[in-house]
Amino acid sequence: MITHLLSAADLDAETATLVLDTATELAAAAGRSVKKFPTLRGRTVVNLFYEDSTRTRISFEAAAKRLSADVINFSAKGSSVSKGESLKDTALTLQAMGADAVVIRHQASGAPHTLAKWVDGAVVNAGDGTHEHPTQALLDAYTMRSRLGRLEGLRVGIVGDVLHSRVARSNVLLLSTLGAEVTLVAPPTLVPVGVGSWPVTVSYDLDAVLPKLDVVMALRVQRERMNASYFPTEREYARRYGLDARRLGALPEHAIVMHPGPMNRGMEIAPEVADSPRSTIVEQVTNGVNVRMAVLYLLLGGAVGPARPTLNVPPAIDPEGAR
């Protein structure tokens, strides 16, 4: 059992499957007239974002509100952080205000682990530097399972800027835990040092790998994190590693195309691929809300009193009780 979600490595197969199953229950209830649950009524969730974000921040906010939690959105821009306030002082401030959960995105790898030592509430890692993004991996796994019916034995190719990608690291950890076979495809300059110890296969030839895949996931080229020239030109990168219509045709008929967003259309993925029926990119955004609802639901559980429950099997979900 866990009290925070800091890394995909925190999740064993049973716990990860519990999150996915809970998200499935929540998704089934989303079509009902009453979409909100009373589960976290009276609880406070703080979204603490030190980096720009659209999908993740809004997704966590929507998830918490659908569980009837009170939500406080904190952005480093326009706050005391710009005056020099440290992460610790910000954490102590949130602690004094009675935050039950803190969702943090930070440019420094390891910041959520440090924050978890300073606050009593649950801490959820929404992306830390180039380290990890566990809820993105969970929603990606949920999407794969929803589309293809299983995770065990799936052949997943993760293509692109693996070196700077926290999404790739979390997906490798989670998918290998759930029995998928992961192949990383990237230029040699964008493959991390030490990748030989990861539970993956590495390839530099995308065209050779595509016919064997059930899932291909394109990663955004993170130019804002690059301080050197990792490939000759954007055009050359797109030619070697971009997902275009020709490469879409090389995939097995059942295979799906994924991207964590935001996309560089025309670079890592062509517009006709991103908008094709085999693309799950918009579906991933929808699934992200359900998965993050499941994470908050399981971590906080709506229990009353000072003792915060661990991630455990939840009571039956009853959306009809929400008013």
Short mmCIF file of C-alpha atoms in Angstrom, two decimals:
data_model
loop_
_atom_site.label_atom_id
_atom_site.label_comp_id
_atom_site.label_asym_id
_atom_site.label_seq_id
_atom_site.Cartn_x
_atom_site.Cartn_y
_atom_site.Cartn_z
CA MET A 1 0.00 0.00 0.00
CA ILE A 2 1.20 3.56 -0.70
CA THR A 3 0.41 6.93 0.79
CA HIS A 4 1.79 9.04 -2.08
CA LEU A 5 2.12 8.56 -5.84
CA LEU A 6 5.64 9.78 -6.57
CA SER A 7 6.83 7.22 -9.13
CA ALA A 8 5.41 4.50 -11.33
CA ALA A 9 7.84 2.24 -9.46
CA ASP A 10 5.63 2.71 -6.37
CA LEU A 11 2.94 0.61 -8.07
CA ASP A 12 3.02 -3.16 -8.15
CA ALA A 13 0.81 -4.98 -10.66
CA GLU A 14 -2.06 -5.41 -8.17
CA THR A 15 -2.13 -1.75 -7.15
CA ALA A 16 -1.79 -0.46 -10.71
CA THR A 17 -4.62 -2.74 -11.84
CA LEU A 18 -6.75 -1.46 -8.96
CA VAL A 19 -6.26 2.12 -10.18
CA LEU A 20 -7.20 1.13 -13.75
CA ASP A 21 -10.26 -0.85 -12.60
CA THR A 22 -11.41 2.05 -10.42
CA ALA A 23 -11.01 4.43 -13.36
CA THR A 24 -13.16 2.07 -15.44
CA GLU A 25 -15.94 2.24 -12.84
CA LEU A 26 -15.72 6.01 -12.73
CA ALA A 27 -15.80 6.22 -16.54
CA ALA A 28 -18.93 4.06 -16.63
CA ALA A 29 -20.66 6.53 -14.32
CA ALA A 30 -19.59 9.57 -16.34
CA GLY A 31 -22.51 9.18 -18.73
CA ARG A 32 -25.11 9.47 -15.98
CA SER A 33 -27.06 12.63 -15.27
CA VAL A 34 -25.19 13.16 -11.99
CA LYS A 35 -21.47 13.17 -12.76
CA LYS A 36 -20.18 14.29 -9.37
CA PHE A 37 -19.38 12.01 -6.45
CA PRO A 38 -19.54 13.10 -2.80
CA THR A 39 -16.46 11.08 -1.90
CA LEU A 40 -14.01 13.92 -1.18
CA ARG A 41 -16.47 16.49 0.10
CA GLY A 42 -14.69 18.63 2.68
CA ARG A 43 -11.23 17.64 1.44
CA THR A 44 -8.80 20.16 -0.06
CA VAL A 45 -6.62 19.39 -3.07
CA VAL A 46 -3.88 21.87 -4.03
CA ASN A 47 -2.49 21.95 -7.56
CA LEU A 48 1.07 23.23 -7.08
CA PHE A 49 2.51 23.92 -10.53
CA TYR A 50 5.97 25.40 -11.00
CA GLU A 51 5.95 24.67 -14.74
CA ASP A 52 3.51 25.58 -17.50
CA SER A 53 0.78 23.02 -18.06
CA THR A 54 -2.59 22.81 -19.76
CA ARG A 55 -3.75 19.19 -19.90
CA THR A 56 -2.36 17.93 -16.61
CA ARG A 57 -3.39 20.90 -14.46
CA ILE A 58 -6.91 21.10 -15.87
CA SER A 59 -7.25 17.31 -15.71
CA PHE A 60 -6.36 17.19 -12.01
CA GLU A 61 -8.64 20.14 -11.30
CA ALA A 62 -11.56 18.48 -13.10
CA ALA A 63 -10.86 15.18 -11.34
CA ALA A 64 -10.85 16.72 -7.87
CA LYS A 65 -13.99 18.78 -8.52
CA ARG A 66 -15.90 15.76 -9.83
CA LEU A 67 -15.09 14.09 -6.51
CA SER A 68 -16.51 17.18 -4.71
CA ALA A 69 -13.14 18.26 -3.28
CA ASP A 70 -12.25 21.91 -2.74
CA VAL A 71 -9.50 22.84 -5.23
CA ILE A 72 -6.80 25.47 -4.85
CA ASN A 73 -4.72 26.22 -7.95
CA PHE A 74 -1.23 27.54 -7.24
CA SER A 75 1.01 28.86 -10.00
CA ALA A 76 4.61 29.89 -9.37
CA LYS A 77 4.09 32.90 -11.62
CA GLY A 78 2.52 35.72 -9.64
CA SER A 79 3.13 34.02 -6.27
CA SER A 80 5.70 34.53 -3.51
CA VAL A 81 7.96 32.10 -5.40
CA SER A 82 8.81 35.02 -7.69
CA LYS A 83 9.98 36.84 -4.55
CA GLY A 84 12.32 34.02 -3.63
CA GLU A 85 10.13 31.78 -1.45
CA SER A 86 11.53 28.26 -1.23
CA LEU A 87 9.64 25.03 -1.92
CA LYS A 88 9.85 24.19 1.79
CA ASP A 89 8.25 27.46 2.87
CA THR A 90 5.53 27.03 0.27
CA ALA A 91 4.95 23.47 1.54
CA LEU A 92 4.70 24.64 5.15
CA THR A 93 2.20 27.29 4.09
CA LEU A 94 0.03 24.68 2.39
CA GLN A 95 0.37 22.44 5.43
CA ALA A 96 -0.84 25.26 7.68
CA MET A 97 -3.84 25.76 5.40
CA GLY A 98 -4.85 22.12 5.81
CA ALA A 99 -4.16 20.69 2.36
CA ASP A 100 -5.21 17.04 2.23
CA ALA A 101 -3.44 16.39 -1.07
CA VAL A 102 -0.84 18.28 -3.08
CA VAL A 103 -0.46 17.68 -6.80
CA ILE A 104 2.96 19.02 -7.78
CA ARG A 105 4.70 19.71 -11.06
CA HIS A 106 8.25 21.00 -10.71
CA GLN A 107 11.21 21.57 -12.98
CA ALA A 108 13.57 19.83 -10.54
CA SER A 109 13.71 16.04 -10.59
CA GLY A 110 12.94 14.67 -7.12
CA ALA A 111 10.95 17.69 -5.89
CA PRO A 112 7.79 15.62 -5.13
CA HIS A 113 9.84 13.18 -3.02
CA THR A 114 11.23 16.10 -1.01
CA LEU A 115 7.80 17.70 -0.64
CA ALA A 116 6.39 14.44 0.74
CA LYS A 117 8.76 14.75 3.72
CA TRP A 118 7.37 18.18 4.64
CA VAL A 119 3.59 17.76 4.39
CA ASP A 120 1.15 15.37 6.05
CA GLY A 121 -1.19 15.17 3.07
CA ALA A 122 -0.86 12.89 0.06
CA VAL A 123 1.58 14.03 -2.63
CA VAL A 124 0.97 13.21 -6.29
CA ASN A 125 3.77 13.71 -8.80
CA ALA A 126 2.40 15.52 -11.86
CA GLY A 127 5.83 15.64 -13.51
CA ASP A 128 9.25 16.40 -12.05
CA GLY A 129 11.95 17.56 -14.42
CA THR A 130 13.06 14.76 -16.72
CA HIS A 131 12.35 12.16 -14.04
CA GLU A 132 8.78 10.83 -13.97
CA HIS A 133 5.09 11.45 -14.66
CA PRO A 134 3.25 8.45 -13.13
CA THR A 135 -0.36 9.50 -13.78
CA GLN A 136 0.43 9.94 -17.48
CA ALA A 137 1.71 6.37 -17.55
CA LEU A 138 -1.46 5.19 -15.82
CA LEU A 139 -3.74 6.94 -18.29
CA ASP A 140 -1.68 5.60 -21.19
CA ALA A 141 -1.99 2.07 -19.82
CA TYR A 142 -5.73 2.60 -19.30
CA THR A 143 -6.08 3.76 -22.92
CA MET A 144 -4.18 0.75 -24.24
CA ARG A 145 -6.30 -1.63 -22.19
CA SER A 146 -9.52 0.09 -23.30
CA ARG A 147 -8.61 -0.06 -26.99
CA LEU A 148 -6.84 -3.43 -27.16
CA GLY A 149 -8.43 -5.31 -24.26
CA ARG A 150 -5.21 -6.24 -22.45
CA LEU A 151 -1.77 -5.10 -21.35
CA GLU A 152 -0.05 -8.45 -20.80
CA GLY A 153 2.10 -9.22 -23.82
CA LEU A 154 1.42 -5.97 -25.68
CA ARG A 155 4.33 -4.77 -27.81
CA VAL A 156 4.74 -1.04 -27.23
CA GLY A 157 7.14 1.22 -29.10
CA ILE A 158 8.06 4.56 -27.51
CA VAL A 159 9.59 6.81 -30.16
CA GLY A 160 11.51 10.06 -29.93
CA ASP A 161 13.12 12.18 -27.23
CA VAL A 162 13.53 9.50 -24.58
CA LEU A 163 16.46 11.32 -22.98
CA HIS A 164 14.36 14.23 -21.72
CA SER A 165 11.05 12.40 -21.33
CA ARG A 166 9.56 11.76 -17.91
CA VAL A 167 6.61 10.14 -19.72
CA ALA A 168 8.92 7.52 -21.24
CA ARG A 169 10.49 6.64 -17.88
CA SER A 170 7.15 6.20 -16.12
CA ASN A 171 5.69 4.21 -19.02
CA VAL A 172 8.67 1.86 -19.09
CA LEU A 173 8.31 1.18 -15.35
CA LEU A 174 4.54 0.73 -15.37
CA LEU A 175 4.14 -1.19 -18.63
CA SER A 176 6.90 -3.64 -17.74
CA THR A 177 5.22 -4.19 -14.35
CA LEU A 178 1.96 -4.97 -16.15
CA GLY A 179 3.56 -7.42 -18.56
CA ALA A 180 3.98 -5.37 -21.73
CA GLU A 181 7.09 -5.53 -23.92
CA VAL A 182 8.58 -2.07 -24.46
CA THR A 183 10.91 -0.98 -27.25
CA LEU A 184 12.56 2.46 -27.21
CA VAL A 185 13.25 3.97 -30.63
CA ALA A 186 15.33 7.12 -30.85
CA PRO A 187 18.48 8.67 -32.29
CA PRO A 188 21.54 7.53 -30.32
CA THR A 189 21.91 11.07 -28.96
CA LEU A 190 18.44 10.92 -27.38
CA VAL A 191 18.86 7.57 -25.62
CA PRO A 192 19.71 7.92 -21.90
CA VAL A 193 22.98 6.66 -20.48
CA GLY A 194 22.36 3.46 -18.52
CA VAL A 195 19.34 2.41 -20.57
CA GLY A 196 20.87 -1.05 -20.70
CA SER A 197 19.62 -1.63 -17.16
CA TRP A 198 16.01 -0.75 -18.11
CA PRO A 199 13.53 -3.56 -18.89
CA VAL A 200 13.38 -2.54 -22.57
CA THR A 201 14.77 -3.22 -26.02
CA VAL A 202 16.47 -0.30 -27.80
CA SER A 203 16.37 0.31 -31.55
CA TYR A 204 17.55 3.16 -33.77
CA ASP A 205 15.49 2.06 -36.79
CA LEU A 206 11.80 2.96 -36.57
CA ASP A 207 10.82 1.34 -39.86
CA ALA A 208 12.22 -2.02 -38.76
CA VAL A 209 10.21 -1.98 -35.52
CA LEU A 210 6.80 -0.74 -36.69
CA PRO A 211 5.39 -3.99 -38.19
CA LYS A 212 5.88 -5.75 -34.85
CA LEU A 213 4.07 -3.21 -32.64
CA ASP A 214 0.60 -3.12 -31.10
CA VAL A 215 1.10 0.44 -29.85
CA VAL A 216 3.37 3.23 -31.07
CA MET A 217 3.76 6.24 -28.80
CA ALA A 218 5.40 9.36 -30.19
CA LEU A 219 7.16 11.65 -27.73
CA ARG A 220 7.42 15.40 -28.05
CA VAL A 221 10.86 16.73 -28.85
CA GLN A 222 11.51 18.86 -25.76
CA ARG A 223 13.49 21.70 -27.20
CA GLU A 224 13.09 23.74 -24.00
CA ARG A 225 15.23 21.16 -22.16
CA MET A 226 17.90 20.87 -24.82
CA ASN A 227 21.21 22.68 -24.38
CA ALA A 228 22.96 21.03 -27.32
CA SER A 229 22.32 19.88 -30.90
CA TYR A 230 20.90 16.35 -30.63
CA PHE A 231 20.02 15.94 -34.32
CA PRO A 232 20.98 17.82 -37.51
CA THR A 233 17.64 19.46 -38.38
CA GLU A 234 13.95 19.14 -37.60
CA ARG A 235 13.37 17.96 -41.16
CA GLU A 236 15.95 15.19 -40.73
CA TYR A 237 14.38 14.14 -37.42
CA ALA A 238 10.91 13.96 -39.01
CA ARG A 239 12.32 11.90 -41.90
CA ARG A 240 13.93 9.32 -39.59
CA TYR A 241 11.58 9.25 -36.60
CA GLY A 242 8.36 11.08 -37.48
CA LEU A 243 5.08 9.17 -37.68
CA ASP A 244 3.64 9.88 -41.13
CA ALA A 245 0.98 8.23 -43.27
CA ARG A 246 3.47 5.78 -44.78
CA ARG A 247 4.60 4.60 -41.36
CA LEU A 248 1.00 4.39 -40.15
CA GLY A 249 0.37 1.98 -43.02
CA ALA A 250 3.32 -0.17 -41.89
CA LEU A 251 1.68 -0.88 -38.52
CA PRO A 252 -0.52 -3.95 -38.00
CA GLU A 253 -4.19 -3.18 -38.67
CA HIS A 254 -5.15 -3.31 -34.99
CA ALA A 255 -2.29 -1.09 -33.78
CA ILE A 256 -2.95 2.32 -32.22
CA VAL A 257 -1.03 5.60 -32.20
CA MET A 258 -0.53 7.58 -29.00
CA HIS A 259 1.05 10.89 -27.96
CA PRO A 260 1.13 12.41 -24.46
CA GLY A 261 0.80 15.97 -25.83
CA PRO A 262 1.38 18.70 -26.57
CA MET A 263 2.33 17.76 -30.13
CA ASN A 264 4.73 19.28 -32.61
CA ARG A 265 2.58 18.53 -35.66
CA GLY A 266 4.69 17.82 -38.70
CA MET A 267 7.74 16.91 -36.66
CA GLU A 268 7.22 13.86 -34.43
CA ILE A 269 3.75 13.19 -35.84
CA ALA A 270 2.04 14.21 -39.09
CA PRO A 271 -1.40 15.90 -38.89
CA GLU A 272 -3.08 13.10 -40.85
CA VAL A 273 -1.77 10.55 -38.33
CA ALA A 274 -2.68 12.61 -35.27
CA ASP A 275 -6.24 13.01 -36.57
CA SER A 276 -6.70 9.44 -37.85
CA PRO A 277 -9.20 6.95 -36.32
CA ARG A 278 -6.24 4.93 -35.01
CA SER A 279 -5.03 7.88 -32.95
CA THR A 280 -5.98 7.93 -29.26
CA ILE A 281 -4.64 11.41 -28.49
CA VAL A 282 -7.98 13.05 -27.61
CA GLU A 283 -9.14 9.86 -25.91
CA GLN A 284 -6.06 10.02 -23.67
CA VAL A 285 -7.16 13.44 -22.41
CA THR A 286 -10.62 12.08 -21.51
CA ASN A 287 -9.12 9.04 -19.84
CA GLY A 288 -6.73 11.25 -17.89
CA VAL A 289 -9.58 12.75 -15.89
CA ASN A 290 -10.97 9.32 -14.94
CA VAL A 291 -7.55 7.95 -14.00
CA ARG A 292 -6.70 10.98 -11.88
CA MET A 293 -10.09 10.73 -10.20
CA ALA A 294 -9.22 7.13 -9.36
CA VAL A 295 -5.83 8.13 -7.93
CA LEU A 296 -7.30 10.87 -5.72
CA TYR A 297 -10.20 8.63 -4.72
CA LEU A 298 -7.92 5.81 -3.65
CA LEU A 299 -5.34 8.00 -1.91
CA LEU A 300 -7.82 10.11 0.04
CA GLY A 301 -10.81 7.78 0.13
CA GLY A 302 -13.08 10.40 1.64
CA ALA A 303 -12.31 9.20 5.17
CA VAL A 304 -13.08 11.55 8.05
CA GLY A 305 -10.54 12.43 10.69
CA PRO A 306 -6.79 12.95 10.88
CA ALA A 307 -5.80 9.48 9.68
CA ARG A 308 -5.35 9.45 5.92
CA PRO A 309 -6.12 6.08 4.29
CA THR A 310 -3.61 4.33 2.05
CA LEU A 311 -4.22 3.28 -1.50
CA ASN A 312 -6.55 0.37 -0.89
CA VAL A 313 -9.60 -1.34 -2.31
CA PRO A 314 -12.35 1.32 -2.25
CA PRO A 315 -15.93 0.94 -1.13
CA ALA A 316 -18.52 0.70 -3.89
CA ILE A 317 -18.80 3.85 -5.95
CA ASP A 318 -22.23 5.39 -5.82
CA PRO A 319 -22.66 8.43 -8.07
CA GLU A 320 -26.36 8.54 -7.25
CA GLY A 321 -25.42 9.73 -3.77
CA ALA A 322 -23.97 12.95 -5.16
CA ARG A 323 -26.18 15.98 -5.07
#
